[in-house]
mmCIF file of C-alpha atoms and ligand atoms in Angstrom:
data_model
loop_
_atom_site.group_PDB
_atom_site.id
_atom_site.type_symbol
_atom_site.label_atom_id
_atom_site.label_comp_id
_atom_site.label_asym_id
_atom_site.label_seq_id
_atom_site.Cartn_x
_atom_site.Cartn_y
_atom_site.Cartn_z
ATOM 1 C CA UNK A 1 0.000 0.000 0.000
ATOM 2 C CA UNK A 2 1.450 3.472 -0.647
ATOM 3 C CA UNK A 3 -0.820 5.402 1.196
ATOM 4 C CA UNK A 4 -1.437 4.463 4.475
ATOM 5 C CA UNK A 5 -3.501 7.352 6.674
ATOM 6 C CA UNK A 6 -2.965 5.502 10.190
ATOM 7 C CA UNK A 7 0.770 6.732 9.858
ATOM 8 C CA UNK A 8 -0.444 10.244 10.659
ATOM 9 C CA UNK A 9 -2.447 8.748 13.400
ATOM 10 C CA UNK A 10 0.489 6.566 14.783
ATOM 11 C CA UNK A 11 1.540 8.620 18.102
ATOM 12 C CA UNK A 12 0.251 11.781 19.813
ATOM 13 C CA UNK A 13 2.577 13.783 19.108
ATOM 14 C CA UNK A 14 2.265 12.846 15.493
ATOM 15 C CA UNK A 15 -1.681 13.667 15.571
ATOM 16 C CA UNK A 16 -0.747 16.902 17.372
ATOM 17 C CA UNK A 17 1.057 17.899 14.657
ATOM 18 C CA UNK A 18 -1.360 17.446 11.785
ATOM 19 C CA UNK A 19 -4.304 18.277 14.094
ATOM 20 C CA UNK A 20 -6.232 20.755 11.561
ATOM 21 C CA UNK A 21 -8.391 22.708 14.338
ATOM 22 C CA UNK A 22 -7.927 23.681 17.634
ATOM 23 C CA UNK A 23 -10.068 24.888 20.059
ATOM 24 C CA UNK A 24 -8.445 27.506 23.020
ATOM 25 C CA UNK A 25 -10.234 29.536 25.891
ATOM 26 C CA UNK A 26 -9.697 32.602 24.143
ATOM 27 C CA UNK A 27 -12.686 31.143 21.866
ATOM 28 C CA UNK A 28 -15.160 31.245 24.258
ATOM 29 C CA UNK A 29 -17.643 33.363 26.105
ATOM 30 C CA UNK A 30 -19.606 32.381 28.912
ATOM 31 C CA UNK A 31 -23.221 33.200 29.211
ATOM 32 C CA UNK A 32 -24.258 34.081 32.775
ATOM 33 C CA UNK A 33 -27.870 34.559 34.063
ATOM 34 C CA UNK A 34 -28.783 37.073 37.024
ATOM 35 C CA UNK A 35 -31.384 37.979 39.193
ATOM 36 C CA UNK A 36 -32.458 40.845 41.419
ATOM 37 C CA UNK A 37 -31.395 40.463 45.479
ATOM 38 C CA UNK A 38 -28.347 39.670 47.426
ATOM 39 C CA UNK A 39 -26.702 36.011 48.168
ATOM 40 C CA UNK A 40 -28.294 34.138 45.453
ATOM 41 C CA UNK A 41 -27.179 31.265 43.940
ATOM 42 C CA UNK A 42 -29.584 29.139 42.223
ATOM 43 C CA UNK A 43 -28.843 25.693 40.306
ATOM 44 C CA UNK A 44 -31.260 26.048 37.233
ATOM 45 C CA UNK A 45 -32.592 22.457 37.268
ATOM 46 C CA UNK A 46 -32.529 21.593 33.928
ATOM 47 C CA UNK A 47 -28.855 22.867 33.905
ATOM 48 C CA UNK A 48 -26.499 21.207 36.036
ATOM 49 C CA UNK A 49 -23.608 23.198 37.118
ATOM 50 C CA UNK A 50 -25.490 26.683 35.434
ATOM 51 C CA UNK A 51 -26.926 28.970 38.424
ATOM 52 C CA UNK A 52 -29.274 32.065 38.563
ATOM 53 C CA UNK A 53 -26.893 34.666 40.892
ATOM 54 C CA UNK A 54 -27.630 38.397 42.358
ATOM 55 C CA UNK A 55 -24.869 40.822 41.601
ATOM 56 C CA UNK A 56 -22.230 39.939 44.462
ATOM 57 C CA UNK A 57 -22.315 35.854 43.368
ATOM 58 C CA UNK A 58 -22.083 37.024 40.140
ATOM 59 C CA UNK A 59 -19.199 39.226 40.528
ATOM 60 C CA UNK A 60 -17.026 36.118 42.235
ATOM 61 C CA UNK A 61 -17.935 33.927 39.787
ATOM 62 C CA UNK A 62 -16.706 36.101 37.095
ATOM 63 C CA UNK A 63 -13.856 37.237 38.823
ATOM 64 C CA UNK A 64 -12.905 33.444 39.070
ATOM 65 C CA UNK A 65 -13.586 32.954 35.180
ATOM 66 C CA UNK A 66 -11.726 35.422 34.189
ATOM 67 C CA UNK A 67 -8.599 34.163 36.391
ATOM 68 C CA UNK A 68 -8.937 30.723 34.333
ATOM 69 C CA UNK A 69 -8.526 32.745 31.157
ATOM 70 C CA UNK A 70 -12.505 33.301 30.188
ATOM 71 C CA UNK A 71 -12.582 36.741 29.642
ATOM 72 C CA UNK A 72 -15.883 37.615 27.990
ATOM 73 C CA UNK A 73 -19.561 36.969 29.615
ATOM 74 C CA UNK A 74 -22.725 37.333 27.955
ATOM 75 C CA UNK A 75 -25.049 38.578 31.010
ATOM 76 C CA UNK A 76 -29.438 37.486 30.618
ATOM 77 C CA UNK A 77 -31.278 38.777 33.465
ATOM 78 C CA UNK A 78 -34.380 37.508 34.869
ATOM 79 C CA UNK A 79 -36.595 39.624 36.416
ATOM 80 C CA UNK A 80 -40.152 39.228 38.230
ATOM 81 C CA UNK A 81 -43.198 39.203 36.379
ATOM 82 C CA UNK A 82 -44.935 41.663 38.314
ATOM 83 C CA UNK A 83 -41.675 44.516 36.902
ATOM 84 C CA UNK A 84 -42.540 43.716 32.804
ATOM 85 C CA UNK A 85 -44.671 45.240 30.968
ATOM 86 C CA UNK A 86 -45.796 45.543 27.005
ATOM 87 C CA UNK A 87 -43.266 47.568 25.989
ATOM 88 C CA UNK A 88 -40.150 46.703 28.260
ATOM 89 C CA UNK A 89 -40.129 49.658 29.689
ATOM 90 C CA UNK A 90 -37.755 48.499 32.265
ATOM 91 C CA UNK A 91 -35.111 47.633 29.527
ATOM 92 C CA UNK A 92 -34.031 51.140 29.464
ATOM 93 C CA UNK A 93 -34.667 52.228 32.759
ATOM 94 C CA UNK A 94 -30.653 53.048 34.157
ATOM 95 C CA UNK A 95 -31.605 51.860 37.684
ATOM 96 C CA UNK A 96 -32.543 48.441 37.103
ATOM 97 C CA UNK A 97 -30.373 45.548 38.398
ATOM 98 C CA UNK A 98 -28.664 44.367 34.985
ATOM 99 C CA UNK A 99 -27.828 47.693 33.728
ATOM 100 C CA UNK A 100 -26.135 48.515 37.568
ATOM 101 C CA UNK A 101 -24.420 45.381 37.732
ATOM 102 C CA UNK A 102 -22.908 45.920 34.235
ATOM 103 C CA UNK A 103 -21.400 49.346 34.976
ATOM 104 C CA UNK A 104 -19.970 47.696 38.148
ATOM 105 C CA UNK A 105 -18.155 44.796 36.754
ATOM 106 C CA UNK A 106 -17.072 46.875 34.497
ATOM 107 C CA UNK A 107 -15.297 49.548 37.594
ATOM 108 C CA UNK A 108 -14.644 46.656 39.654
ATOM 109 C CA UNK A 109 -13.259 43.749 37.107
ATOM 110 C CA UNK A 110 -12.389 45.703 34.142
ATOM 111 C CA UNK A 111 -10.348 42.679 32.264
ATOM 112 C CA UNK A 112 -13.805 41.617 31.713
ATOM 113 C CA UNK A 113 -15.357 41.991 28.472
ATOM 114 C CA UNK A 114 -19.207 42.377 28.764
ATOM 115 C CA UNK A 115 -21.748 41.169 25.718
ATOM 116 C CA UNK A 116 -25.374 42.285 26.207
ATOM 117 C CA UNK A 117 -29.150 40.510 25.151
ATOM 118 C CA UNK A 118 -30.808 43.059 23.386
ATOM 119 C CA UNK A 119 -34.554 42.286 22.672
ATOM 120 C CA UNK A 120 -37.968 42.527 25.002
ATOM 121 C CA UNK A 121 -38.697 39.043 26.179
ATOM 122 C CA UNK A 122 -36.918 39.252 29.717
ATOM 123 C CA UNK A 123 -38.761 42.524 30.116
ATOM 124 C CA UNK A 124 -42.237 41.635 28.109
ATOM 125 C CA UNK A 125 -45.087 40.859 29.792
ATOM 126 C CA UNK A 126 -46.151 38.952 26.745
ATOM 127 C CA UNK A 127 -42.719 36.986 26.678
ATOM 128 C CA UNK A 128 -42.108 38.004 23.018
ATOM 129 C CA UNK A 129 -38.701 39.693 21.256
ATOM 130 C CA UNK A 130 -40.770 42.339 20.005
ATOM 131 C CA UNK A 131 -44.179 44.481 20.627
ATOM 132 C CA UNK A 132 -47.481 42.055 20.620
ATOM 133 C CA UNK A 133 -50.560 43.994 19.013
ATOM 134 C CA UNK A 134 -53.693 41.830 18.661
ATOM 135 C CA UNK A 135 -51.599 38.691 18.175
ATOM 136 C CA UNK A 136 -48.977 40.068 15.566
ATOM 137 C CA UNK A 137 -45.756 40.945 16.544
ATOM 138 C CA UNK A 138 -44.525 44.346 15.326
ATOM 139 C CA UNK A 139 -41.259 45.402 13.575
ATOM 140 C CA UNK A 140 -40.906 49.080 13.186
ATOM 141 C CA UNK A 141 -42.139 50.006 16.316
ATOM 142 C CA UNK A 142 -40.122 47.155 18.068
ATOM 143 C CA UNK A 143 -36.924 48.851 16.941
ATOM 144 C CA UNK A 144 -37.231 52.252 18.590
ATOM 145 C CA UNK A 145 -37.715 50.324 22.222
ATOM 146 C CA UNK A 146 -34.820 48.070 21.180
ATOM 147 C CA UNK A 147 -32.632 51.345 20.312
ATOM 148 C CA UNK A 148 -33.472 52.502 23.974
ATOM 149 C CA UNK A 149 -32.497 49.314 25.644
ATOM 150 C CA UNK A 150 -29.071 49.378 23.351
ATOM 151 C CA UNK A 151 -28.247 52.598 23.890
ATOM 152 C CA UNK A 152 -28.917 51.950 27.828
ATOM 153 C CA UNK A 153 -26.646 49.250 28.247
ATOM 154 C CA UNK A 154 -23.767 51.035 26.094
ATOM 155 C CA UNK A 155 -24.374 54.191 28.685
ATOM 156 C CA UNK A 156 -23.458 51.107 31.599
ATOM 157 C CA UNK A 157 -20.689 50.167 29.591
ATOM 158 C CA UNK A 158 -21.055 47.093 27.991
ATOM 159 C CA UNK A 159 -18.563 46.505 25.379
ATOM 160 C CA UNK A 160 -20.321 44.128 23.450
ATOM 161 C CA UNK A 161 -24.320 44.297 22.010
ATOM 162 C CA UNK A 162 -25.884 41.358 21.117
ATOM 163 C CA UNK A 163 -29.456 41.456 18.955
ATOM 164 C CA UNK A 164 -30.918 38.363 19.559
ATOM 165 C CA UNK A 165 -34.625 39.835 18.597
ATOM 166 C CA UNK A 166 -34.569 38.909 15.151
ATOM 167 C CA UNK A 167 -36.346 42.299 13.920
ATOM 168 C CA UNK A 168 -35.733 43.351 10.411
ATOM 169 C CA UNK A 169 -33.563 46.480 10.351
ATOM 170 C CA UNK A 170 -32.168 46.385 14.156
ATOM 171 C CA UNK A 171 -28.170 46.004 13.742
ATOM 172 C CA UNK A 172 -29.059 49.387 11.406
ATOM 173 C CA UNK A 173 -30.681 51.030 13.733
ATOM 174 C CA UNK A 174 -29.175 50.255 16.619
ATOM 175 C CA UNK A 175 -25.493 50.961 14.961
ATOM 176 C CA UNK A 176 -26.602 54.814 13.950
ATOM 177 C CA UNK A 177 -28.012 55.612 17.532
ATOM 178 C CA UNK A 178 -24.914 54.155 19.013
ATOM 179 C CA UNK A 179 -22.777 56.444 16.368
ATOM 180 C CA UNK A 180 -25.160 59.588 17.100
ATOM 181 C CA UNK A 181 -24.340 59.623 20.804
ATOM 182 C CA UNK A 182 -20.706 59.005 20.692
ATOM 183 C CA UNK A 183 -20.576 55.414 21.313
ATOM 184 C CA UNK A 184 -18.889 54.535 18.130
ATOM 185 C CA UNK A 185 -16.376 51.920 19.790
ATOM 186 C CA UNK A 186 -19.389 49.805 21.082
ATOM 187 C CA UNK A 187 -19.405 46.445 19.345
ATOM 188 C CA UNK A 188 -22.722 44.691 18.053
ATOM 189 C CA UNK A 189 -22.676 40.865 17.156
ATOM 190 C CA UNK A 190 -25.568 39.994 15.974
ATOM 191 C CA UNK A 191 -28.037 36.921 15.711
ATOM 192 C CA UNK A 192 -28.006 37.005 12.365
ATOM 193 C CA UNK A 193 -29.177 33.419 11.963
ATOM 194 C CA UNK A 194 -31.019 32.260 15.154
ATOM 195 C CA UNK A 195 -33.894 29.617 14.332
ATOM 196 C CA UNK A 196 -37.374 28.937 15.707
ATOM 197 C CA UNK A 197 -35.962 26.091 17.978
ATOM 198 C CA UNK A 198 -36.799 23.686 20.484
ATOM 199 C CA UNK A 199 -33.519 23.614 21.913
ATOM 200 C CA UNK A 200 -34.010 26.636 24.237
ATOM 201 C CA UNK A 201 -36.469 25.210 26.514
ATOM 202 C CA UNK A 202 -33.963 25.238 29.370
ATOM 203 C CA UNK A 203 -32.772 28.869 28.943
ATOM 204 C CA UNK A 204 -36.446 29.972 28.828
ATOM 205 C CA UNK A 205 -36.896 28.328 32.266
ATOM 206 C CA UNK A 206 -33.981 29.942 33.770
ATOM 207 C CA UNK A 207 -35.367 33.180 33.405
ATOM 208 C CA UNK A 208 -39.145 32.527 33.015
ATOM 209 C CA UNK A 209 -39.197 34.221 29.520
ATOM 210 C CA UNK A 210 -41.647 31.783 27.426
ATOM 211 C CA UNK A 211 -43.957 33.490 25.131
ATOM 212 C CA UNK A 212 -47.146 33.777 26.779
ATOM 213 C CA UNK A 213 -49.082 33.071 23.479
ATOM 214 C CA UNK A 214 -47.997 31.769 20.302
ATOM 215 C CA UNK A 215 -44.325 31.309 19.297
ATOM 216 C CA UNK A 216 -41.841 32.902 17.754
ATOM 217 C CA UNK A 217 -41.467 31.825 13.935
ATOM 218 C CA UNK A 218 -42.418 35.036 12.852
ATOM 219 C CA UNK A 219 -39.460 36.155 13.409
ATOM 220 C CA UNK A 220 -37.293 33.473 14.255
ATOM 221 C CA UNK A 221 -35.718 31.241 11.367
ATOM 222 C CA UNK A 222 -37.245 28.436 10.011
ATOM 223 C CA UNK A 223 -34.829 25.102 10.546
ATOM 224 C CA UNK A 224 -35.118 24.492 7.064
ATOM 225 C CA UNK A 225 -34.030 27.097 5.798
ATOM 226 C CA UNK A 226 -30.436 27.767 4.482
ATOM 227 C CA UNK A 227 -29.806 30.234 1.565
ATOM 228 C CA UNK A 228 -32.141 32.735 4.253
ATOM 229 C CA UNK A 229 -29.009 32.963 6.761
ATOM 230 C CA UNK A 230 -27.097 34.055 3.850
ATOM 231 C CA UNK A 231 -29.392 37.168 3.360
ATOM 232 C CA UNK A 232 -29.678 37.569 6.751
ATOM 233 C CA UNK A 233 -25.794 37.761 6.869
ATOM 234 C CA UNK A 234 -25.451 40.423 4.047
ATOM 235 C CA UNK A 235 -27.663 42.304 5.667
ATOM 236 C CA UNK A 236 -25.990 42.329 8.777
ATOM 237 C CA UNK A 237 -23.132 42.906 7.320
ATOM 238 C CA UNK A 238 -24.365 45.868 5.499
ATOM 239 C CA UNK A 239 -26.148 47.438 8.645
ATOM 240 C CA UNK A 240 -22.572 47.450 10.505
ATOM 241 C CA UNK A 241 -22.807 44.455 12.167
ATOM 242 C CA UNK A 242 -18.817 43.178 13.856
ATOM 243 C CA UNK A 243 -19.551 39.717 14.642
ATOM 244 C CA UNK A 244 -22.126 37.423 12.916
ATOM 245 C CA UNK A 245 -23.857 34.314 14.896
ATOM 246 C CA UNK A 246 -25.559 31.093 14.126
ATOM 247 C CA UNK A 247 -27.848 29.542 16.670
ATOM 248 C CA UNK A 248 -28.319 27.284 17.978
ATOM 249 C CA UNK A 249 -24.622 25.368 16.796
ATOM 250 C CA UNK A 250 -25.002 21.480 16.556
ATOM 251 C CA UNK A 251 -27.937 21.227 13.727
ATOM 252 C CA UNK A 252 -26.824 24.210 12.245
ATOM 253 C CA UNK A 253 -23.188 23.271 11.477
ATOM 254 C CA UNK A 254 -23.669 23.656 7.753
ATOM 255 C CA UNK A 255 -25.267 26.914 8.717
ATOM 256 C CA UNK A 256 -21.652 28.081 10.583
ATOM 257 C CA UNK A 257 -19.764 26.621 7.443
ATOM 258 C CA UNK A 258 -22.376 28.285 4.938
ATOM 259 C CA UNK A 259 -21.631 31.788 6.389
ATOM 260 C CA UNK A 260 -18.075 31.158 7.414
ATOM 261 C CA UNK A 261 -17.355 30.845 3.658
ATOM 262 C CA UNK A 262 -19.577 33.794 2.495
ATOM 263 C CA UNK A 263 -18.658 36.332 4.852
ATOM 264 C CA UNK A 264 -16.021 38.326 5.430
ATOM 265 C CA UNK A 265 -16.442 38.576 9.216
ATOM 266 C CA UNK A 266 -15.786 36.805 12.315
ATOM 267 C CA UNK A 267 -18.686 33.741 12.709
ATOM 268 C CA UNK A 268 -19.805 32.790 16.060
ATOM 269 C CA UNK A 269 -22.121 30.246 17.168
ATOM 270 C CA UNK A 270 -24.226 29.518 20.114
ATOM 271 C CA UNK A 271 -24.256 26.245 21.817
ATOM 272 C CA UNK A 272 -27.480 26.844 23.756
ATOM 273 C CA UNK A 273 -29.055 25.533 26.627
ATOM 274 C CA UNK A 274 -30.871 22.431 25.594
ATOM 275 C CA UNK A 275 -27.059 21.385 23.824
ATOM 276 C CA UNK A 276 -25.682 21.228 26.909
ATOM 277 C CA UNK A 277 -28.349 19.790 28.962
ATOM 278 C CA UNK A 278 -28.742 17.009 26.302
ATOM 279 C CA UNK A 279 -24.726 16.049 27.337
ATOM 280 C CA UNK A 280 -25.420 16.675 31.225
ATOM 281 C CA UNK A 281 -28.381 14.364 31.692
ATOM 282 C CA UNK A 282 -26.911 11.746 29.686
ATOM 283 C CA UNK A 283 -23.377 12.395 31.766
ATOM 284 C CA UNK A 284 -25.074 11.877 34.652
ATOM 285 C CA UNK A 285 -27.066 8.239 33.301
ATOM 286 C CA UNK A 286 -23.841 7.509 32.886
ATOM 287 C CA UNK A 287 -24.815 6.990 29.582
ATOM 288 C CA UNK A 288 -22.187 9.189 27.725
ATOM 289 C CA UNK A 289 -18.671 10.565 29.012
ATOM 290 C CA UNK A 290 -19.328 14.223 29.405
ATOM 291 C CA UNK A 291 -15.872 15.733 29.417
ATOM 292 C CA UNK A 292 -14.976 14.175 26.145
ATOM 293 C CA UNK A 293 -18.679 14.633 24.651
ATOM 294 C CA UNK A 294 -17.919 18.581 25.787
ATOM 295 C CA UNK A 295 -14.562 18.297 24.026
ATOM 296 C CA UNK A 296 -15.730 16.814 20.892
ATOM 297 C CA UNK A 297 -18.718 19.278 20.937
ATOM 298 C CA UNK A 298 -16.525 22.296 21.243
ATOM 299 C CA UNK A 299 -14.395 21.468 18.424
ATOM 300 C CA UNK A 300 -17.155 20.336 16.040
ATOM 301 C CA UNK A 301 -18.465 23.706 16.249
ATOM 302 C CA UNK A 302 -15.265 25.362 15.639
ATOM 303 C CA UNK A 303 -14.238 22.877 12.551
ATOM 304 C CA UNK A 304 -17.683 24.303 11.208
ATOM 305 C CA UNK A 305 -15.946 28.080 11.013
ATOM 306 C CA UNK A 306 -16.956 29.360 14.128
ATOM 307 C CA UNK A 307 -14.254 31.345 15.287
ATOM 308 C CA UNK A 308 -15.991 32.343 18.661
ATOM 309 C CA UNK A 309 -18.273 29.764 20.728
ATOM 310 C CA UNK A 310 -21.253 30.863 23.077
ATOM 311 C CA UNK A 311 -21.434 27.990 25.924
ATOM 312 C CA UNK A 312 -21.822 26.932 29.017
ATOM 313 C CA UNK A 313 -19.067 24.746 29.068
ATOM 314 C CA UNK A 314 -16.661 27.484 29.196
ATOM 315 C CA UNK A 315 -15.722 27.528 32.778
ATOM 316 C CA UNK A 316 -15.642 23.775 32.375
ATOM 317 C CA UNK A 317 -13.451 23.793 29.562
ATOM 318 C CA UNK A 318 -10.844 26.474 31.119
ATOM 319 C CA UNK A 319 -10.515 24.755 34.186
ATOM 320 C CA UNK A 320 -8.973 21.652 32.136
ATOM 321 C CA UNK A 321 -6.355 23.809 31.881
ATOM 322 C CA UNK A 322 -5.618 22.352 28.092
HETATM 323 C C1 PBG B 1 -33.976 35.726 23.913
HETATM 324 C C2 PBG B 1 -32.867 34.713 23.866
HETATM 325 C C3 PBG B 1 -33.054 33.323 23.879
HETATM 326 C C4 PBG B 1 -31.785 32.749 23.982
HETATM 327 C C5 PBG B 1 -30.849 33.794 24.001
HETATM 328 N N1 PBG B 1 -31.544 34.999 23.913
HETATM 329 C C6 PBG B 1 -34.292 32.505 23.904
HETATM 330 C C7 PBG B 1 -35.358 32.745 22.928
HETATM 331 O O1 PBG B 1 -35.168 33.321 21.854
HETATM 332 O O2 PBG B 1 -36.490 32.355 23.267
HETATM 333 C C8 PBG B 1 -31.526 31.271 24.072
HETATM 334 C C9 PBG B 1 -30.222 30.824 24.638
HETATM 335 C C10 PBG B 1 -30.142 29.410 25.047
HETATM 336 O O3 PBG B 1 -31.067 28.586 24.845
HETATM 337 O O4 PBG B 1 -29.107 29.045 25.636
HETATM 338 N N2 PBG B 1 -33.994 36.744 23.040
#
């Protein structure tokens, strides 16, 4: 035989060194969920080892992230239902808990790099992205509320915005006001492809943000669809967008390799809640190994093209130390 492929797979150190993709903590970002109140700590059940913490947990725990090397957080708050109403009024509102507690990791920690949610459901008493009017949920008028929560969070110092509404026309939007009020070094990576999926059930039940009616393939992606993330992309792209995303990340890897090869700019991807919880209730069956699962996980996602992961692995992953 004169080609034999197992040579390259004969020894470690041989596989290190044609190893095509690696995966490094400098990849990741950590999404961390918060609620109003003091001493906090809440396991979200259907998310082993993911908690619901008030400001001062939250502060230690990314303190301790960031000294394992994870250096960017993507905060979600939750807040009660009795604070929301139609038009997420609250979103804007400087004095409410997420906005404070961003301005004060950013004094306190200030290695940390902080990526926003922007869109109404945390905030919504109808549990949808956008404004609900008689069952229909509205673009144009969604984007001047989402332009108020942006601009909000950049005034608290968030380095990051992240769109995850799925309104026509936000990263636009949302880029100009940032621009008009001086807050031109203000990043936005955007959701550009986010589907209609299932896979978020967990997330939704760590902060109590289900739609009350309906759902959300309106504005949300349909799963089938392919050639649509590309417009969405160009658009984004167009509109000023840094950072592009696909999510969720493991049944959209030919999404992350469709857009990694058509655009120009970084692709990140979101392994969301129900991905990991699908690898920590089988870890804990004892069904599946969930370190390596993780590991294999983590680098499909980059192999795909996605230079930048979204998971809640990360703190996981950086205390391997690899
Ligand atoms: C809300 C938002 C969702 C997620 C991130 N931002 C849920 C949704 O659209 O209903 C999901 C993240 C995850 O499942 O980990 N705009």
């Amino acid at each position: 035989m004169l080609r034999r492929p197992r040579r390259n797979r004969k020894s470690q150190v041989i596989r290190n060194l044609v190893e095509e993709t690696s995966l490094s903590k400098k990849d990741l970002i950590y999404p961390l969920f918060m609620v109003q109140g003091e001493g906090i700590k809440d396991e979200v059940p259907s998310m082993p080892g993911i908690f619901r913490m008030s400001a001062d947990n939250l502060m230690d725990e990314v303190d301790a992230c960031v000294g394992l090397g994870i250096k960017t957080f993507c905060l979600f708050p939750a807040f009660p239902e009795d604070q929301k109403d139609k038009y997420a009024t609250l979103s804007y509102n400087p004095d409410n808990f997420y906005l404070r507690t961003i301005s004060k990791i950013k004094r306190e920690i200030p290695e940390a790099c902080v990526m926003t949610d922007v869109a109404m459901d945390p905030y919504s008493s109808d549990g949808h992205d956008g404004i609900v009017e008689n069952g229909e949920i509205l673009n144009d008028e969604t984007l001047e509320i989402l332009g108020k929560m942006a601009l909000a969070q950049a005034r608290a110092g968030a380095d990051i915005l992240g769109p995850s509404d799925m309104m026509d026309g936000r990263v636009e939007s949302i880029r100009k006001l940032l621009d008009e009020e001086g807050f031109t070094k203000v990043s936005i990576m955007s959701y550009t492809a986010k589907y209609a999926s299932a896979f978020y059930g967990p997330f939704r039940d760590a902060l109590d943000s289900a739609p009350k009616s309906g759902d959300k393939k309106t504005y949300q992606m349909n799963p089938a669809n392919v050639k649509e993330a590309v417009i969405e992309a160009e658009l984004d792209e167009l509109e000023g967008a840094d950072i592009l995303m696909v999510k969720p990340a493991l049944s959209y890897l030919d999404v992350i390799k469709e857009l990694s090869e058509t655009s120009s700019l970084p692709i990140s991807a979101y392994n969301v809640s129900g991905e990991y919880a699908m690898i920590k209730a089988a870890a804990q069956q004892g069904w599946l190994d969930g370190e390596q699962t993780m590991l294999e996980v983590l680098l499909s996602i980059k192999r795909a093209g996605a230079k930048i992961i979204l998971t809640y692995f990360a703190k996981a992953y950086a205390k391997l130390n690899l």
